[in-house]
mmCIF file of C-alpha atoms in Angstrom:
data_model
loop_
_atom_site.group_PDB
_atom_site.id
_atom_site.type_symbol
_atom_site.label_atom_id
_atom_site.label_comp_id
_atom_site.label_asym_id
_atom_site.label_seq_id
_atom_site.Cartn_x
_atom_site.Cartn_y
_atom_site.Cartn_z
ATOM 1 C CA MET T 268 24.776 4.406 1.893
ATOM 2 C CA HIS T 269 24.800 3.013 -1.750
ATOM 3 C CA GLU T 270 26.452 -0.199 -1.127
ATOM 4 C CA ALA T 271 25.143 -2.898 -3.587
ATOM 5 C CA ALA T 272 22.995 -5.852 -2.163
ATOM 6 C CA LYS T 273 24.728 -9.028 -2.365
ATOM 7 C CA VAL T 274 23.430 -11.115 -5.389
ATOM 8 C CA PHE T 275 23.071 -14.562 -5.115
ATOM 9 C CA LEU T 276 22.255 -15.639 -8.648
ATOM 10 C CA ALA T 277 22.608 -13.025 -11.507
ATOM 11 C CA LEU T 278 19.721 -13.705 -14.080
ATOM 12 C CA ARG T 279 18.740 -11.409 -16.982
ATOM 13 C CA TRP T 280 15.407 -11.810 -19.301
ATOM 14 C CA GLY T 281 16.075 -9.617 -22.071
ATOM 15 C CA TRP T 282 16.661 -6.165 -20.652
ATOM 16 C CA LEU T 283 15.038 -6.873 -17.380
ATOM 17 C CA ASP T 284 17.383 -7.625 -14.367
ATOM 18 C CA ILE T 285 15.835 -10.337 -12.040
ATOM 19 C CA SER T 286 18.865 -11.697 -10.342
ATOM 20 C CA ILE T 287 18.174 -13.009 -6.913
ATOM 21 C CA ASP T 288 19.902 -10.758 -4.362
ATOM 22 C CA THR T 289 19.188 -10.071 -0.568
ATOM 23 C CA THR T 290 15.949 -8.450 -0.652
ATOM 24 C CA VAL T 291 14.426 -10.993 -3.159
ATOM 25 C CA LEU T 292 15.709 -13.810 -0.814
ATOM 26 C CA LEU T 293 14.131 -12.275 2.195
ATOM 27 C CA ASN T 294 10.682 -11.793 0.432
ATOM 28 C CA PHE T 295 10.958 -15.624 -0.847
ATOM 29 C CA CYS T 296 11.518 -16.400 2.869
ATOM 30 C CA ALA T 297 8.723 -14.182 3.994
ATOM 31 C CA ALA T 298 6.180 -15.666 1.718
ATOM 32 C CA LEU T 299 7.408 -19.292 2.412
ATOM 33 C CA PHE T 300 6.999 -18.420 6.194
ATOM 34 C CA LEU T 301 3.506 -17.258 5.375
ATOM 35 C CA ILE T 302 2.555 -20.298 3.435
ATOM 36 C CA ALA T 303 4.099 -22.474 6.376
ATOM 37 C CA CYS T 304 1.710 -20.677 9.131
ATOM 38 C CA LEU T 305 -1.246 -21.096 6.901
ATOM 39 C CA PHE T 306 -0.412 -24.736 6.199
ATOM 40 C CA LEU T 307 0.068 -25.327 10.119
ATOM 41 C CA ILE T 308 -3.469 -23.651 10.741
ATOM 42 C CA ARG T 309 -4.907 -25.617 7.981
ATOM 43 C CA ARG T 310 -3.598 -28.922 9.466
ATOM 44 C CA GLY T 311 -5.285 -28.279 12.802
ATOM 45 C CA LEU T 312 -8.769 -27.235 11.606
ATOM 46 C CA ALA T 313 -11.547 -27.786 14.189
ATOM 47 C CA PHE T 314 -15.273 -26.637 14.045
ATOM 48 C CA GLN T 315 -14.847 -25.381 17.597
ATOM 49 C CA PRO T 316 -11.320 -23.508 17.198
ATOM 50 C CA LYS T 317 -9.457 -23.519 20.362
ATOM 51 C CA GLY T 318 -6.190 -21.257 20.487
ATOM 52 C CA PHE T 319 -4.487 -18.606 18.625
ATOM 53 C CA GLY T 320 -4.044 -19.910 15.133
ATOM 54 C CA GLN T 321 -7.437 -20.792 13.609
ATOM 55 C CA ASN T 322 -9.041 -17.922 15.706
ATOM 56 C CA LEU T 323 -6.944 -15.311 13.821
ATOM 57 C CA LEU T 324 -7.056 -16.748 10.737
ATOM 58 C CA GLU T 325 -10.967 -16.586 10.678
ATOM 59 C CA ALA T 326 -10.774 -13.051 11.798
ATOM 60 C CA VAL T 327 -8.860 -12.075 9.151
ATOM 61 C CA VAL T 328 -10.858 -14.071 6.448
ATOM 62 C CA GLU T 329 -14.037 -12.491 7.666
ATOM 63 C CA PHE T 330 -12.417 -9.120 8.072
ATOM 64 C CA THR T 331 -11.644 -9.442 4.236
ATOM 65 C CA ASP T 332 -14.940 -10.795 3.190
ATOM 66 C CA ALA T 333 -16.796 -8.034 4.958
ATOM 67 C CA GLN T 334 -14.682 -4.929 4.587
ATOM 68 C CA ILE T 335 -12.948 -5.623 1.320
ATOM 69 C CA LEU T 336 -15.056 -7.908 -1.174
ATOM 70 C CA ARG T 337 -18.562 -6.677 0.118
ATOM 71 C CA PRO T 338 -17.640 -2.862 -0.554
ATOM 72 C CA ALA T 339 -16.103 -3.707 -4.017
ATOM 73 C CA GLY T 340 -18.953 -5.825 -4.997
ATOM 74 C CA LEU T 341 -17.144 -9.163 -5.444
ATOM 75 C CA ASN T 342 -18.123 -12.649 -4.314
ATOM 76 C CA GLN T 343 -16.207 -15.094 -2.391
ATOM 77 C CA ALA T 344 -14.620 -16.693 -5.180
ATOM 78 C CA TRP T 345 -12.213 -13.680 -5.141
ATOM 79 C CA LEU T 346 -11.315 -14.376 -1.280
ATOM 80 C CA PRO T 347 -7.915 -16.392 -2.297
ATOM 81 C CA TRP T 348 -6.630 -13.579 -4.593
ATOM 82 C CA CYS T 349 -7.615 -10.506 -2.181
ATOM 83 C CA LEU T 350 -6.361 -12.509 0.814
ATOM 84 C CA SER T 351 -3.129 -13.366 -0.878
ATOM 85 C CA ALA T 352 -2.320 -9.865 -1.623
ATOM 86 C CA PHE T 353 -3.420 -8.541 2.015
ATOM 87 C CA LEU T 354 -1.602 -11.282 3.957
ATOM 88 C CA TYR T 355 1.637 -10.827 1.663
ATOM 89 C CA ILE T 356 1.869 -7.137 2.364
ATOM 90 C CA LEU T 357 1.234 -7.844 5.961
ATOM 91 C CA PHE T 358 3.797 -10.735 6.370
ATOM 92 C CA THR T 359 6.581 -8.827 4.300
ATOM 93 C CA GLY T 360 5.752 -5.441 5.711
ATOM 94 C CA LEU T 361 5.685 -6.081 9.235
ATOM 95 C CA PRO T 362 8.659 -8.090 10.160
ATOM 96 C CA LEU T 363 10.762 -6.988 7.235
ATOM 97 C CA GLY T 364 9.796 -3.318 7.642
ATOM 98 C CA ILE T 365 12.103 -3.032 10.791
ATOM 99 C CA LEU T 366 15.223 -4.114 8.785
ATOM 100 C CA GLY T 367 14.197 -1.501 5.894
ATOM 101 C CA LEU T 368 16.283 0.684 8.146
ATOM 102 C CA LEU T 369 19.205 -0.872 6.988
ATOM 103 C CA GLY T 370 17.801 -1.284 3.663
ATOM 104 C CA PRO T 371 19.662 0.654 1.344
ATOM 105 C CA GLN T 372 23.086 -0.581 2.434
ATOM 106 C CA TRP T 373 22.738 -4.363 2.364
ATOM 107 C CA GLY T 374 19.741 -4.742 0.390
ATOM 108 C CA LEU T 375 17.627 -5.705 3.465
ATOM 109 C CA GLY T 376 13.978 -4.494 3.631
ATOM 110 C CA SER T 377 10.587 -5.631 2.385
ATOM 111 C CA ALA T 378 9.215 -5.853 -1.054
ATOM 112 C CA VAL T 379 6.760 -3.243 -0.128
ATOM 113 C CA SER T 380 9.269 -0.453 0.838
ATOM 114 C CA ASN T 381 10.811 -0.891 -2.833
ATOM 115 C CA ILE T 382 9.053 0.745 -5.552
ATOM 116 C CA ASN T 383 9.549 -2.283 -7.628
ATOM 117 C CA GLY T 384 7.859 -4.656 -5.208
ATOM 118 C CA THR T 385 4.676 -2.613 -5.015
ATOM 119 C CA ALA T 386 4.773 -1.756 -8.731
ATOM 120 C CA ALA T 387 4.515 -5.650 -9.288
ATOM 121 C CA LEU T 388 1.527 -5.853 -7.111
ATOM 122 C CA ALA T 389 -0.074 -2.988 -8.508
ATOM 123 C CA VAL T 390 0.629 -4.179 -11.984
ATOM 124 C CA LEU T 391 -0.819 -7.710 -11.177
ATOM 125 C CA PHE T 392 -4.126 -5.953 -10.006
ATOM 126 C CA PHE T 393 -4.500 -3.921 -13.176
ATOM 127 C CA LEU T 394 -3.684 -6.856 -15.301
ATOM 128 C CA VAL T 395 -6.302 -8.747 -13.434
ATOM 129 C CA SER T 396 -8.884 -5.708 -13.640
ATOM 130 C CA LEU T 397 -8.307 -5.729 -17.569
ATOM 131 C CA GLY T 398 -8.646 -9.175 -18.049
ATOM 132 C CA VAL T 399 -11.969 -9.149 -16.251
ATOM 133 C CA ARG T 400 -13.131 -6.237 -17.689
ATOM 134 C CA PHE T 401 -12.513 -7.907 -21.453
ATOM 135 C CA ARG T 402 -14.055 -11.315 -20.131
ATOM 136 C CA GLN T 403 -17.160 -9.427 -18.783
ATOM 137 C CA HIS T 404 -18.048 -7.084 -21.482
ATOM 138 C CA GLY T 405 -16.236 -8.399 -24.638
ATOM 139 C CA PHE T 406 -13.986 -5.923 -26.647
ATOM 140 C CA TRP T 407 -16.671 -3.377 -27.670
ATOM 141 C CA GLY T 408 -18.198 -3.240 -24.291
ATOM 142 C CA PHE T 409 -14.552 -2.757 -22.937
ATOM 143 C CA CYS T 410 -14.559 0.549 -24.864
ATOM 144 C CA GLN T 411 -18.013 1.216 -23.578
ATOM 145 C CA SER T 412 -17.605 0.635 -19.941
ATOM 146 C CA LEU T 413 -14.900 3.283 -19.961
ATOM 147 C CA VAL T 414 -17.430 6.036 -20.436
ATOM 148 C CA PRO T 415 -19.656 6.617 -17.786
ATOM 149 C CA THR T 416 -23.353 5.830 -18.583
ATOM 150 C CA GLY T 417 -25.937 8.191 -19.502
ATOM 151 C CA VAL T 418 -23.871 10.322 -21.531
ATOM 152 C CA ARG T 419 -24.248 11.208 -25.328
ATOM 153 C CA GLY T 420 -22.918 13.193 -28.288
ATOM 154 C CA PRO T 421 -19.507 14.865 -28.299
ATOM 155 C CA VAL T 422 -19.192 14.705 -24.454
ATOM 156 C CA VAL T 423 -18.307 11.189 -25.035
ATOM 157 C CA LEU T 424 -15.173 12.516 -27.015
ATOM 158 C CA LEU T 425 -14.259 14.595 -23.935
ATOM 159 C CA LEU T 426 -14.833 12.189 -21.324
ATOM 160 C CA PHE T 427 -13.250 8.993 -22.943
ATOM 161 C CA PRO T 428 -9.480 10.317 -22.747
ATOM 162 C CA ILE T 429 -10.282 11.307 -19.300
ATOM 163 C CA GLU T 430 -11.557 8.179 -18.152
ATOM 164 C CA VAL T 431 -8.801 6.122 -20.064
ATOM 165 C CA VAL T 432 -6.078 8.338 -18.089
ATOM 166 C CA SER T 433 -7.621 7.623 -14.693
ATOM 167 C CA GLN T 434 -7.885 4.049 -15.334
ATOM 168 C CA LEU T 435 -4.393 3.943 -16.310
ATOM 169 C CA PHE T 436 -3.198 6.029 -13.386
ATOM 170 C CA LYS T 437 -4.786 3.762 -10.825
ATOM 171 C CA PRO T 438 -2.084 1.222 -10.658
ATOM 172 C CA PHE T 439 0.554 4.227 -10.387
ATOM 173 C CA SER T 440 -1.151 5.629 -7.449
ATOM 174 C CA LEU T 441 -1.550 2.228 -5.815
ATOM 175 C CA ALA T 442 1.885 1.619 -6.174
ATOM 176 C CA ILE T 443 3.197 4.850 -5.082
ATOM 177 C CA ARG T 444 0.891 4.995 -2.086
ATOM 178 C CA LEU T 445 2.199 2.095 -0.740
ATOM 179 C CA PHE T 446 5.891 2.480 -1.525
ATOM 180 C CA ALA T 447 5.745 6.035 0.112
ATOM 181 C CA ASN T 448 3.920 5.216 3.174
ATOM 182 C CA MET T 449 6.271 2.048 3.698
ATOM 183 C CA SER T 450 9.895 3.988 2.885
ATOM 184 C CA GLY T 451 8.735 7.057 4.330
ATOM 185 C CA GLY T 452 8.502 5.728 7.917
ATOM 186 C CA HIS T 453 12.168 4.272 7.197
ATOM 187 C CA LEU T 454 13.286 7.813 6.285
ATOM 188 C CA LEU T 455 11.921 9.340 9.181
ATOM 189 C CA LEU T 456 13.657 6.520 11.400
ATOM 190 C CA ILE T 457 16.985 7.224 9.597
ATOM 191 C CA THR T 458 16.362 10.922 10.055
ATOM 192 C CA ILE T 459 15.692 10.745 13.826
ATOM 193 C CA LEU T 460 18.394 8.093 14.668
ATOM 194 C CA GLY T 461 20.761 10.111 12.528
ATOM 195 C CA PHE T 462 20.709 12.769 15.137
ATOM 196 C CA THR T 463 22.564 10.490 17.665
ATOM 197 C CA ALA T 464 25.544 11.024 15.056
ATOM 198 C CA LEU T 465 25.414 14.659 15.089
ATOM 199 C CA PHE T 466 25.361 15.396 18.787
ATOM 200 C CA ASN T 467 27.268 13.774 21.804
ATOM 201 C CA ASN T 468 24.718 14.430 24.355
ATOM 202 C CA VAL T 469 23.144 11.723 26.478
ATOM 203 C CA ALA T 470 19.774 13.567 26.556
ATOM 204 C CA VAL T 471 19.785 13.741 22.439
ATOM 205 C CA TRP T 472 20.615 10.027 22.419
ATOM 206 C CA LEU T 473 17.737 8.737 24.647
ATOM 207 C CA ALA T 474 15.025 11.375 23.013
ATOM 208 C CA SER T 475 15.934 9.943 19.529
ATOM 209 C CA TYR T 476 15.903 6.446 20.668
ATOM 210 C CA GLY T 477 12.499 7.124 22.402
ATOM 211 C CA GLY T 478 11.321 8.708 19.313
ATOM 212 C CA ALA T 479 12.639 5.885 17.241
ATOM 213 C CA ILE T 480 10.809 3.447 19.171
ATOM 214 C CA VAL T 481 7.502 5.168 18.865
ATOM 215 C CA ILE T 482 7.958 5.638 15.415
ATOM 216 C CA ILE T 483 8.643 2.046 14.770
ATOM 217 C CA PHE T 484 5.367 1.117 16.382
ATOM 218 C CA PHE T 485 3.606 4.030 14.179
ATOM 219 C CA GLU T 486 5.107 2.345 11.105
ATOM 220 C CA LEU T 487 3.622 -1.128 11.937
ATOM 221 C CA PHE T 488 0.334 0.441 12.474
ATOM 222 C CA VAL T 489 0.567 2.268 8.920
ATOM 223 C CA CYS T 490 1.684 -1.022 7.598
ATOM 224 C CA CYS T 491 -1.436 -2.717 8.586
ATOM 225 C CA ILE T 492 -3.386 0.216 7.209
ATOM 226 C CA GLN T 493 -1.883 0.445 3.885
ATOM 227 C CA ALA T 494 -2.080 -3.320 3.432
ATOM 228 C CA TYR T 495 -6.107 -2.765 3.865
ATOM 229 C CA VAL T 496 -6.141 0.258 1.770
ATOM 230 C CA PHE T 497 -4.109 -1.403 -1.065
ATOM 231 C CA THR T 498 -6.477 -4.626 -1.040
ATOM 232 C CA PHE T 499 -9.471 -2.588 -0.823
ATOM 233 C CA LEU T 500 -8.584 0.046 -3.698
ATOM 234 C CA GLY T 501 -7.277 -3.151 -5.797
ATOM 235 C CA ALA T 502 -10.611 -5.213 -5.274
ATOM 236 C CA SER T 503 -12.660 -2.109 -5.988
ATOM 237 C CA MET T 504 -10.872 -1.575 -9.248
ATOM 238 C CA ILE T 505 -11.724 -5.321 -10.029
ATOM 239 C CA GLY T 506 -15.242 -4.870 -8.835
ATOM 240 C CA GLU T 507 -15.699 -1.834 -11.077
ATOM 241 C CA ALA T 508 -14.423 -3.537 -14.277
ATOM 242 C CA LEU T 509 -16.996 -6.653 -13.398
ATOM 243 C CA ASN T 510 -20.059 -4.728 -12.550
ATOM 244 C CA GLY T 511 -19.312 -1.484 -14.600
ATOM 245 C CA GLU T 512 -19.603 1.171 -11.973
ATOM 246 C CA MET E 125 25.556 26.039 -7.495
ATOM 247 C CA ASP E 126 22.215 28.144 -8.050
ATOM 248 C CA ASN E 127 20.656 24.714 -9.325
ATOM 249 C CA ILE E 128 21.522 22.959 -6.054
ATOM 250 C CA ILE E 129 20.177 25.904 -4.019
ATOM 251 C CA GLY E 130 16.891 26.042 -5.897
ATOM 252 C CA ALA E 131 16.400 22.176 -5.937
ATOM 253 C CA TYR E 132 16.836 22.238 -1.924
ATOM 254 C CA LEU E 133 14.613 25.054 -1.691
ATOM 255 C CA GLY E 134 11.887 23.722 -4.128
ATOM 256 C CA ALA E 135 11.962 20.462 -1.977
ATOM 257 C CA ALA E 136 11.728 22.138 1.285
ATOM 258 C CA ILE E 137 8.623 24.495 0.071
ATOM 259 C CA CYS E 138 7.194 21.288 -1.690
ATOM 260 C CA MET E 139 7.247 19.173 1.299
ATOM 261 C CA GLY E 140 5.777 22.112 3.470
ATOM 262 C CA LEU E 141 2.721 22.553 1.151
ATOM 263 C CA ALA E 142 2.033 19.076 1.086
ATOM 264 C CA ALA E 143 2.101 18.340 4.627
ATOM 265 C CA LEU E 144 0.062 21.447 5.068
ATOM 266 C CA GLY E 145 -2.344 20.235 2.697
ATOM 267 C CA GLY E 146 -2.476 16.662 4.276
ATOM 268 C CA ALA E 147 -2.762 17.966 7.906
ATOM 269 C CA LEU E 148 -5.504 20.278 6.963
ATOM 270 C CA GLY E 149 -7.541 17.316 5.116
ATOM 271 C CA ILE E 150 -7.420 14.884 7.749
ATOM 272 C CA GLY E 151 -8.283 17.604 10.224
ATOM 273 C CA MET E 152 -11.199 18.463 8.784
ATOM 274 C CA MET E 153 -12.300 14.637 8.222
ATOM 275 C CA MET E 154 -11.584 13.776 11.714
ATOM 276 C CA SER E 155 -13.567 16.897 13.114
ATOM 277 C CA ARG E 156 -16.610 15.941 11.308
ATOM 278 C CA LEU E 157 -16.182 12.341 12.252
ATOM 279 C CA PHE E 158 -16.189 13.605 16.029
ATOM 280 C CA ASP E 159 -19.051 15.531 15.543
ATOM 281 C CA SER E 160 -20.935 12.764 13.951
ATOM 282 C CA VAL E 161 -19.813 10.181 16.589
ATOM 283 C CA ALA E 162 -20.793 12.425 19.214
ATOM 284 C CA ARG E 163 -24.437 12.792 17.566
ATOM 285 C CA GLN E 164 -24.803 9.200 17.015
ATOM 286 C CA PRO E 165 -22.344 6.926 18.623
ATOM 287 C CA GLU E 166 -23.444 3.520 17.271
ATOM 288 C CA ILE E 167 -22.291 4.726 13.683
ATOM 289 C CA LEU E 168 -18.688 4.308 14.716
ATOM 290 C CA ASP E 169 -18.129 0.986 13.668
ATOM 291 C CA ARG E 170 -19.926 1.626 10.237
ATOM 292 C CA VAL E 171 -17.918 4.684 9.609
ATOM 293 C CA ARG E 172 -14.299 3.344 10.959
ATOM 294 C CA PRO E 173 -13.310 1.561 7.681
ATOM 295 C CA LEU E 174 -14.156 4.828 5.669
ATOM 296 C CA VAL E 175 -12.033 6.684 8.231
ATOM 297 C CA PHE E 176 -9.002 4.696 7.265
ATOM 298 C CA ILE E 177 -9.757 4.989 3.511
ATOM 299 C CA GLY E 178 -10.027 8.649 3.785
ATOM 300 C CA ILE E 179 -6.769 9.037 5.578
ATOM 301 C CA ALA E 180 -5.025 6.919 3.067
ATOM 302 C CA PHE E 181 -6.476 8.949 0.126
ATOM 303 C CA ILE E 182 -5.334 12.182 1.726
ATOM 304 C CA GLU E 183 -2.087 10.846 2.628
ATOM 305 C CA THR E 184 -1.070 9.740 -0.697
ATOM 306 C CA VAL E 185 -1.427 13.124 -1.991
ATOM 307 C CA ALA E 186 0.958 14.414 0.506
ATOM 308 C CA LEU E 187 3.178 11.658 -0.447
ATOM 309 C CA TYR E 188 3.197 12.642 -3.952
ATOM 310 C CA GLY E 189 4.790 15.800 -2.249
ATOM 311 C CA LEU E 190 7.254 13.683 -0.360
ATOM 312 C CA VAL E 191 8.315 11.911 -3.448
ATOM 313 C CA ILE E 192 8.870 14.879 -5.482
ATOM 314 C CA SER E 193 10.689 16.408 -2.672
ATOM 315 C CA ILE E 194 13.252 13.476 -2.438
ATOM 316 C CA LEU E 195 13.765 13.464 -6.051
ATOM 317 C CA LEU E 196 14.672 17.502 -5.847
ATOM 318 C CA ALA E 197 16.821 16.914 -2.794
ATOM 319 C CA THR E 198 18.936 13.885 -4.064
ATOM 320 C CA LYS E 199 19.394 15.532 -7.535
#
C-alpha cells in the first residue's frame, strides 16, 4: 500500500523536495491536455458557434462570470485567473480521479486528491489576495481592512486577532475541503472494493462492483461541485481583499 | 495496546459524530429549500448555487472529522 511512486527526476531546492514523479508527470500531462483543448477551440472560433467545443467553452466562461466573479465582486479582468483554477481542478480531478483508486500504490492520482496539490492552489489564492490587499489599501489600510467597519475602542483589540486568525485559516480550509472531498471518495471506493477480497460470494462481488460504479459517478459529481466551490471561495477571498467587505 | 484501542474507538466516535452533524445540517437546509421552492417555484434557479455552496460548507466540517478520524486510525 505504501510503495513509493516512481521518481523520474530527483530535484531538491533547499529542504523542499520538488522531484518529478508519476503524480507530477500525470498532472503536467493533464494541464497540457487542457491547454491543447483550449487551443483547438481557439483556432476554430466563430461568431455562430457550431459543434461541441466552442459552445461548451462559452457556457463555462459565462458560468464563471455569473456565478463566481459577480458574487465575489470581481470584474472580468479576473476571468483568466479564476477560469484557470476552475478548469485545472476539473481537468485533473475528473479523469485522474478515477486513477486515484490505485493512487497510493504507484503514485497515480490527481493533484487535487493530494494535500500538497490543493495546498499549493490555496496558497496561490491566498498570496494573490494578500497582494491585492496591499496594492489596494497600502500598508496601514491593510491593517485597517482587517477590522470590521464601525468598530471603536478596546473592541478593536479583541477583534483584530480573531480577524487575523480567520483570514489565515481560510487557505487551510480551502485546501482541506478539496483534498478531503476528493480523497474521501477514493477511500470509500477502496473500502467497498475491498469487500471482494474478504468474501468469496458472487453476490458480494456484484454488489460491491455495482456500488463502486455508483460511487464513481457520485465522485465525478462531487469533483465538479468542489471545483466550483473552491474557485468561488477563492474568488470571494480576493474580492473581499479588493473591496473590503 | 490501550493506546490502540483508544485510538480506534476515538476514530469511530469522531467520524460518527461528524457524520451526524453534517447529515443534520444538510437535511435541515434541503427541507427549507423544498419548502421555499414549493412556495415559489421560480426561485429555484437563483437558489441553486447557494445550495451547492451550503452543502460544501457543511460537508467541510464533517470532513474535518474524517481527517482526524483517519489520523487516529492510522496511528
